[in-house]
Short mmCIF file of C-alpha atoms in Angstrom, two decimals:
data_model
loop_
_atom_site.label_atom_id
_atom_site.label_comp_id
_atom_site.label_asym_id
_atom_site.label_seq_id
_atom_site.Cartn_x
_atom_site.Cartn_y
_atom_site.Cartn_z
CA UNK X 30 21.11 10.41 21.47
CA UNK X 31 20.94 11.85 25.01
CA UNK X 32 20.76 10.95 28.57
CA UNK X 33 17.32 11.05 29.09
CA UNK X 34 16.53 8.08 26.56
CA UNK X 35 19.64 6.67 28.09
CA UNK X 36 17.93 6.24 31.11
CA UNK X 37 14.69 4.77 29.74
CA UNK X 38 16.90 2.23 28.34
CA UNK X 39 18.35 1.65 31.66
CA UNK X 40 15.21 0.75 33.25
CA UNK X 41 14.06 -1.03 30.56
CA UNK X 42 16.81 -3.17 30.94
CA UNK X 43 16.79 -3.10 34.86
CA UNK X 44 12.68 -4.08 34.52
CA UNK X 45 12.72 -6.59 31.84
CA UNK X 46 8.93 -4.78 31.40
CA UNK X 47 7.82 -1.63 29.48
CA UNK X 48 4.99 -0.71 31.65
CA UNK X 49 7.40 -1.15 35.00
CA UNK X 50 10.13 0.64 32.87
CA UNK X 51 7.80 3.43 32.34
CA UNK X 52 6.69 3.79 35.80
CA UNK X 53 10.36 3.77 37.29
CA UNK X 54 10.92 6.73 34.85
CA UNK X 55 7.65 8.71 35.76
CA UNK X 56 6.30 8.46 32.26
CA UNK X 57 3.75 7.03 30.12
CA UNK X 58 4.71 3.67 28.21
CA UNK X 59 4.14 4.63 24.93
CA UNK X 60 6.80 7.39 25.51
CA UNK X 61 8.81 4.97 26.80
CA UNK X 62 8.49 2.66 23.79
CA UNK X 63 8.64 5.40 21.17
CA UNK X 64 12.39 6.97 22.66
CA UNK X 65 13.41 3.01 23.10
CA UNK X 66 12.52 2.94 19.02
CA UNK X 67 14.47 6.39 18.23
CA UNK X 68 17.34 4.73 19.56
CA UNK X 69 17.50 1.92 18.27
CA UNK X 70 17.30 3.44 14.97
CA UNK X 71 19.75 5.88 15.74
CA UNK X 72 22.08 3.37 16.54
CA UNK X 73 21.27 1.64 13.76
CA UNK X 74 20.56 -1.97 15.48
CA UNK X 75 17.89 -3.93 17.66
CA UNK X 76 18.68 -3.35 21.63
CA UNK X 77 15.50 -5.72 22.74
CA UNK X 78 13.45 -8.35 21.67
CA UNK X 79 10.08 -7.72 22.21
CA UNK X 80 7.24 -10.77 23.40
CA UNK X 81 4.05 -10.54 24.10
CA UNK X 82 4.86 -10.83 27.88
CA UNK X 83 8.49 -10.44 27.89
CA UNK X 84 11.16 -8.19 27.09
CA UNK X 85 15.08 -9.87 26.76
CA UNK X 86 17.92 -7.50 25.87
CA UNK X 87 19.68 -8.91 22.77
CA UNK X 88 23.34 -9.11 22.62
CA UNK X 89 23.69 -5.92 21.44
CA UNK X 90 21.07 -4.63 24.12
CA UNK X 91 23.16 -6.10 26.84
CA UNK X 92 26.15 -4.36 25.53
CA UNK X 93 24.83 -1.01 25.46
CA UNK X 94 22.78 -1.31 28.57
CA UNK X 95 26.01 -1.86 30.12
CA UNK X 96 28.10 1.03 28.55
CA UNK X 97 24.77 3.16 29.45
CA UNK X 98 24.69 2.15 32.99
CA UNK X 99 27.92 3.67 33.45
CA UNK X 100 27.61 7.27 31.76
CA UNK X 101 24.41 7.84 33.67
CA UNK X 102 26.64 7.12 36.73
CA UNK X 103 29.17 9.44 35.53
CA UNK X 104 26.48 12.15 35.04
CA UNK X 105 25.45 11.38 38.39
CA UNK X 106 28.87 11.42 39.77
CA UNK X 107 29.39 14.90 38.32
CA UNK X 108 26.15 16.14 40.16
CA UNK X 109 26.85 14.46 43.46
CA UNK X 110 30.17 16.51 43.63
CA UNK X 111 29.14 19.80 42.65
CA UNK X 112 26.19 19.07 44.82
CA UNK X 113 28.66 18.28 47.91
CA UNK X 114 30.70 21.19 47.06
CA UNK X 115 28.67 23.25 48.74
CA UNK X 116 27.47 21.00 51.50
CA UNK X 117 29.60 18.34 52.25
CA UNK X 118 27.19 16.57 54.91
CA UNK X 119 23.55 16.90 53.04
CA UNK X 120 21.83 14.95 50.31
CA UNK X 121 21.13 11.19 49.97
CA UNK X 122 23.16 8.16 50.54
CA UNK X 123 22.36 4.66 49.13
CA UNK X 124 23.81 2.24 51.55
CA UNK X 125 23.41 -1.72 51.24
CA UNK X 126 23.31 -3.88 53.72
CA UNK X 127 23.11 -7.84 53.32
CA UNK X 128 20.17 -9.08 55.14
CA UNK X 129 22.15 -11.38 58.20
CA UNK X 130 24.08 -7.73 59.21
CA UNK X 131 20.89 -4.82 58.51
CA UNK X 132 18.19 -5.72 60.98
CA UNK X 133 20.63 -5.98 63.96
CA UNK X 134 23.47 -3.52 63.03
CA UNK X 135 21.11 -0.68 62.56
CA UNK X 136 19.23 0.01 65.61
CA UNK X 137 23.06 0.79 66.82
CA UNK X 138 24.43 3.13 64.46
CA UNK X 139 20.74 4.77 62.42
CA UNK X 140 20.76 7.14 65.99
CA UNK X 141 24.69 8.19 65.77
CA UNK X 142 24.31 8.93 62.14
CA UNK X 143 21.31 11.20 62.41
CA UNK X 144 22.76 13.01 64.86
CA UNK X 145 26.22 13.47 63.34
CA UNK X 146 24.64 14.67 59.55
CA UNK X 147 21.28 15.82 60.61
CA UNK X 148 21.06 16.82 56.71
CA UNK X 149 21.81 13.53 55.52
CA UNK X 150 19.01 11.22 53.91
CA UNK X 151 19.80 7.55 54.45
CA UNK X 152 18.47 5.08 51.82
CA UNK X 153 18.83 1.96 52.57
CA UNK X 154 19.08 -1.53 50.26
CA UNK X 155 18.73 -4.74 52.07
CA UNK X 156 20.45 -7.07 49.54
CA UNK X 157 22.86 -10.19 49.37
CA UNK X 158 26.17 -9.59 49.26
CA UNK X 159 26.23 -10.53 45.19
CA UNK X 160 23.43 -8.00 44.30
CA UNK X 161 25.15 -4.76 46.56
CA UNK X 162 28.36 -5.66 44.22
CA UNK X 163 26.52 -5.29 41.25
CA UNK X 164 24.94 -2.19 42.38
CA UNK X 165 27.88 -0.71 43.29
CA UNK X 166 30.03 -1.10 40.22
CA UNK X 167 26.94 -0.08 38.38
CA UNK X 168 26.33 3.00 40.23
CA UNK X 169 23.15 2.52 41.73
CA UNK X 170 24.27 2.09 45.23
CA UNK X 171 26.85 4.84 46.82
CA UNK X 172 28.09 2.18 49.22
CA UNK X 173 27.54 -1.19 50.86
CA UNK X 174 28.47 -3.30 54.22
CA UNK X 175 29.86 -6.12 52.96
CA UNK X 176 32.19 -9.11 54.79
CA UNK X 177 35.84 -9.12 53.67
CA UNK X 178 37.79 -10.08 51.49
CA UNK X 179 36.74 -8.38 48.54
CA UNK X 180 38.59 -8.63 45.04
CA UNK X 181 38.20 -5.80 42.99
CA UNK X 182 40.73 -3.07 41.88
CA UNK X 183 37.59 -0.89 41.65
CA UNK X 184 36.50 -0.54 44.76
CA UNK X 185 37.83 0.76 48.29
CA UNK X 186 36.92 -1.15 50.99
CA UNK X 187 37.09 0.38 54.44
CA UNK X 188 37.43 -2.03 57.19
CA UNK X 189 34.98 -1.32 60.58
CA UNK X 190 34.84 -3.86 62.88
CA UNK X 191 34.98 -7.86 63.51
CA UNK X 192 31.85 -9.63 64.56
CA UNK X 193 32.67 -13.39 65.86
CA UNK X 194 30.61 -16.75 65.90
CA UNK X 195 28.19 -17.99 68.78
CA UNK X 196 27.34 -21.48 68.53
CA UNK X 197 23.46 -21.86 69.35
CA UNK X 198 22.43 -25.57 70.39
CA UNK X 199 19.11 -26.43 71.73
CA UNK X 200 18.68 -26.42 75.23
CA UNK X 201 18.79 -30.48 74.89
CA UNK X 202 21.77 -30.71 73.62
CA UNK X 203 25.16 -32.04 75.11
CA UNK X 204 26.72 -28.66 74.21
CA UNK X 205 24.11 -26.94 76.31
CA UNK X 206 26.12 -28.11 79.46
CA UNK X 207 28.96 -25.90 78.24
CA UNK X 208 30.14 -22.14 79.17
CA UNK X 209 32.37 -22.08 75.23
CA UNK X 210 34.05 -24.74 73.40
CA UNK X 211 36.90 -25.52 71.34
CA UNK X 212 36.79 -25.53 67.74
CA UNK X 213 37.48 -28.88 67.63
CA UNK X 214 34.50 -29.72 69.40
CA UNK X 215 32.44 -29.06 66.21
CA UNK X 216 33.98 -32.25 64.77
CA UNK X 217 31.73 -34.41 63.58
CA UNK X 218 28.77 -32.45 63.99
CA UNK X 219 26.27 -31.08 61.13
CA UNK X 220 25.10 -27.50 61.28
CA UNK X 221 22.07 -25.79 60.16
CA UNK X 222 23.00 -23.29 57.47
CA UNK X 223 21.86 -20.76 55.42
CA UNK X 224 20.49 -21.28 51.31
CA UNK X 225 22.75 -20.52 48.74
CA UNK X 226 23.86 -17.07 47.79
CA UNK X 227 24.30 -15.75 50.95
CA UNK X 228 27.47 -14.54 52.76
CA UNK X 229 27.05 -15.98 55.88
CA UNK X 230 26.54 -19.34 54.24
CA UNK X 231 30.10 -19.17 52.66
CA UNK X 232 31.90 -18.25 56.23
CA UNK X 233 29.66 -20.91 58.52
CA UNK X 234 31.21 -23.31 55.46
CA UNK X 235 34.64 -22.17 55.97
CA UNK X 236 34.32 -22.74 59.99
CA UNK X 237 33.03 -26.22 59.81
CA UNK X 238 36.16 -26.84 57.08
CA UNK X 239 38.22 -25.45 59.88
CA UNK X 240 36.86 -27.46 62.04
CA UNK X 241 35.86 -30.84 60.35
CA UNK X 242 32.00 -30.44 60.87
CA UNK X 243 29.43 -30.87 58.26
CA UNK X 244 26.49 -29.06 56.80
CA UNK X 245 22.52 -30.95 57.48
CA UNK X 246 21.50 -31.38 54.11
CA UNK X 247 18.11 -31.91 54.40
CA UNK X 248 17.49 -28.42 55.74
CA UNK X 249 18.53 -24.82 54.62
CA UNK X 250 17.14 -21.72 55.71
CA UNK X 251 16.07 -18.32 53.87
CA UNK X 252 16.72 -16.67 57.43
CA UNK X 253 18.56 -15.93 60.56
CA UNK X 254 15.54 -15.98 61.96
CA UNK X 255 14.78 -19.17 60.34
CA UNK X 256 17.77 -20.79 61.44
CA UNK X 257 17.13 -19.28 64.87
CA UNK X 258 13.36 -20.96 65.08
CA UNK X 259 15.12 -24.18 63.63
CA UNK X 260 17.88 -24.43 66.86
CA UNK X 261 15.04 -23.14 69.10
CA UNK X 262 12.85 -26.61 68.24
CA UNK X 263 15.46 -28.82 68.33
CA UNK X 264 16.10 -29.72 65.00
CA UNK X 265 20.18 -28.70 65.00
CA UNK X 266 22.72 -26.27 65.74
CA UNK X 267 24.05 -23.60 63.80
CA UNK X 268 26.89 -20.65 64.17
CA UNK X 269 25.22 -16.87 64.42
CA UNK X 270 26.74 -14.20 64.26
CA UNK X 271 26.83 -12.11 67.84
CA UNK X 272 24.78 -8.89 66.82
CA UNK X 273 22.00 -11.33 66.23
CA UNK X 274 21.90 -11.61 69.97
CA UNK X 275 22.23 -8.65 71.21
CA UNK X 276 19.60 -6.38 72.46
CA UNK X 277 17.40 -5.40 71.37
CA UNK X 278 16.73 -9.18 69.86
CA UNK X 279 14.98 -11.08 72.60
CA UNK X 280 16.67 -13.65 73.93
CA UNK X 281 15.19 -17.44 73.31
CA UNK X 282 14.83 -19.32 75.85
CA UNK X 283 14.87 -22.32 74.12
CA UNK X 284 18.64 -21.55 72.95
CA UNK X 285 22.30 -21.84 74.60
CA UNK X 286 25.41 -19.49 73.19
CA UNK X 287 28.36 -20.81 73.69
CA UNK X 288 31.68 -18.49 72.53
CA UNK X 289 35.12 -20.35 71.44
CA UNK X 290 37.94 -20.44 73.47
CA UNK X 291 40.33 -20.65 70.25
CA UNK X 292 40.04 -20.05 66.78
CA UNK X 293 37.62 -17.46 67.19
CA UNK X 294 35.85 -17.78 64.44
CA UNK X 295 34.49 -14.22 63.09
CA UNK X 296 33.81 -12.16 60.03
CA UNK X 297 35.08 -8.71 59.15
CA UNK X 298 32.96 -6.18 57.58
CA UNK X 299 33.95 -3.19 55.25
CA UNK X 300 32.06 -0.23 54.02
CA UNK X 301 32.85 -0.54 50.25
CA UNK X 302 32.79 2.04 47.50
CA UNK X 303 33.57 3.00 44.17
CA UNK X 304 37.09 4.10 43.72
CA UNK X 305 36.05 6.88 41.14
CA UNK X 306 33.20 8.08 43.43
CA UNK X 307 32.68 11.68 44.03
CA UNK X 308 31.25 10.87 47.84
CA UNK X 309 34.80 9.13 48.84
CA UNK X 310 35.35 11.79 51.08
CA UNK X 311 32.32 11.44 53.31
CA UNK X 312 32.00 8.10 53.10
CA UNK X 313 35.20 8.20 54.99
CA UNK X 314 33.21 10.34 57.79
CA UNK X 315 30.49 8.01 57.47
CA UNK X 316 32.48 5.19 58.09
CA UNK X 317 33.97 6.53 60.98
CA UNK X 318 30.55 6.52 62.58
CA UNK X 319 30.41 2.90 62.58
CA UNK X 320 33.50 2.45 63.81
CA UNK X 321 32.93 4.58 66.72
CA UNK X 322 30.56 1.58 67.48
CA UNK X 323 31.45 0.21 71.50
CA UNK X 324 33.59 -2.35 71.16
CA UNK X 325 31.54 -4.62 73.57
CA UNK X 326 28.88 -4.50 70.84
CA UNK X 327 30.62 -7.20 69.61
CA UNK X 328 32.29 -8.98 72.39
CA UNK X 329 30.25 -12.28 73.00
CA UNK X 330 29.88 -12.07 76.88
CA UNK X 331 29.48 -15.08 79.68
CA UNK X 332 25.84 -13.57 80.59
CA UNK X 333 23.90 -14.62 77.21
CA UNK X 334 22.38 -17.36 78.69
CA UNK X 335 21.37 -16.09 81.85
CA UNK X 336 17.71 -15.38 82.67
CA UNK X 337 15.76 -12.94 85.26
CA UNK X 338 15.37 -14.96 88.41
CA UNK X 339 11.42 -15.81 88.60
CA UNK X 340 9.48 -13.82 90.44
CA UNK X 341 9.25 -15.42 93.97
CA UNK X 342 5.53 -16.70 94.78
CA UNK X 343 3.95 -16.24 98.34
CA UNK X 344 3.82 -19.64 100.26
CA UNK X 345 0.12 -20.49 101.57
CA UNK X 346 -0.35 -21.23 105.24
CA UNK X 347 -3.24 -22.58 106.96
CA UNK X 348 -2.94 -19.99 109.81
CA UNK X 349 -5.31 -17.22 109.44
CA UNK X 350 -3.83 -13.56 110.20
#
């Protein structure tokens, strides 16, 4: 047995697909196929079952895939730190991000990062929050930006910063009227929310439980930007969180913010990693990066609703210069 057929099993198991297996390893299938074989027989039992169209682990498979997944981690581990021995801030970083927190916290901190570890090379793995887990404790991420809590004795979670809830309500709505509201005022109401399996979902859920609102059934988005288009042509209201309105996302003019005077509803993000990991130390530095983030980056302000005054047309007169 060694770690190179270790690997092949890996992606085999990753791919569910010998020919995708084999092109995630940079080799041909039937060299794929024939080191899956060797070790099977060296272990002595069957690791998949093979279809016509389909490949499924067996139990055994699933087993070993897992114990696998974590000594090529471990190898990787080693590398990393005698890598970073000798330069600290170089190399690659895989970093996931869950898809209502990427697109609007990056534009911010991608410039501050390349110009404090001009070495570094950034991956990035836009992901729900379930998947980056996953990742993580399997090695295949270094880190992730996930929304607290998390419960795991494995992982180190580093807090950053707290991002609060705008309400957006169509420009039609009652609400619309309004500079901020109470929490209470969401009694009663039904908000536009997000499918299942996504973070954001979970904490909109926990604000209307706080605040005896109700989730619109008929209607769930794969999007922020779905949700956004949804508010924008008046089919509900929903909670966002306030990066998504910041520049350099263009302001609809078809929406109203309104902030909350109490309550404050929010959510607090972490950069999490492995406990074990060899890159805890400059993840720490990393992290610091986003925390150096201006503070009024996430302060929801009284002007999100204010426009550039028209541009002021020339009257017509009759009287001829």
């Amino acid at each position: 047995m060694n770690l190179r057929d270790l690997r092949y099993f890996v992606a085999l198991a990753d791919h569910k697909h010998f020919g995708r297996a084999a092109a995630a390893s940079f080799v041909s299938q039937p060299t794929l196929s024939t080191q899956i074989r060797k070790l099977e027989e060296e272990l002595g039992v069957a690791l998949v079952e093979r279809a016509p169209r389909k490949v499924m682990l067996t139990p055994a498979g699933r087993d070993i895939a897992e114990r696998a997944r974590r000594i090529v981690g471990e190898v990787e581990q080693m590398r990393e730190a005698a890598r970073r021995s000798q330069d600290p801030e170089a190399g690659t970083v895989r970093l996931g991000l869950f898809p209502t927190l990427g697109p609007y916290l990056l534009p911010h901190v991608v410039p501050g990062i390349r110009a404090r570890f001009p070495k570094l090379e950034l991956l990035l793995v836009e992901e729900k929050s379930d998947v980056i887990l996953s990742r993580l404790r399997e090695g295949r991420l270094d880190a992730g930006l996930l929304a607290l809590p998390i419960h795991d004795d494995q992982l180190h979670a580093e807090f950053l910063f707290e991002e609060p809830f705008l309400l957006a309500v169509p420009e039609s709505h009652p609400f619309a009227k309004r500079d901020s509201l109470s929490i209470k005022d969401l009694a009663d109401q039904r908000l536009l929310l997000l499918e299942d399996g996504h973070c954001l979902r979970d904490q909109a859920l926990d604000v209307c439980q706080l605040a005896g609102a109700g989730e619109m059934r008929d209607f769930q988005a794969t999007s922020l930007e779905t949700l956004r288009q949804m508010v924008a042509a008046d089919v509900g209201i929903t909670l966002l969180p306030t990066l998504a309105v910041k520049p350099p996302v263009a302001r609809s003019n078809d929406i109203h913010l309104l902030g909350f005077r109490d309550s404050h509803p929010s959510r607090q993000i972490a950069m999490v990693w492995r406990r074990s990991s060899a890159m805890a130390e400059f993840l720490q530095k990393l992290a610091s990066v986003f925390r150096a983030l201006p503070e009024e980056l996430f302060t929801p302000t009284a002007d999100f609703n204010k426009l550039p005054a028209p541009a002021a047309k020339a009257k017509k007169t009759g009287k001829r210069a």
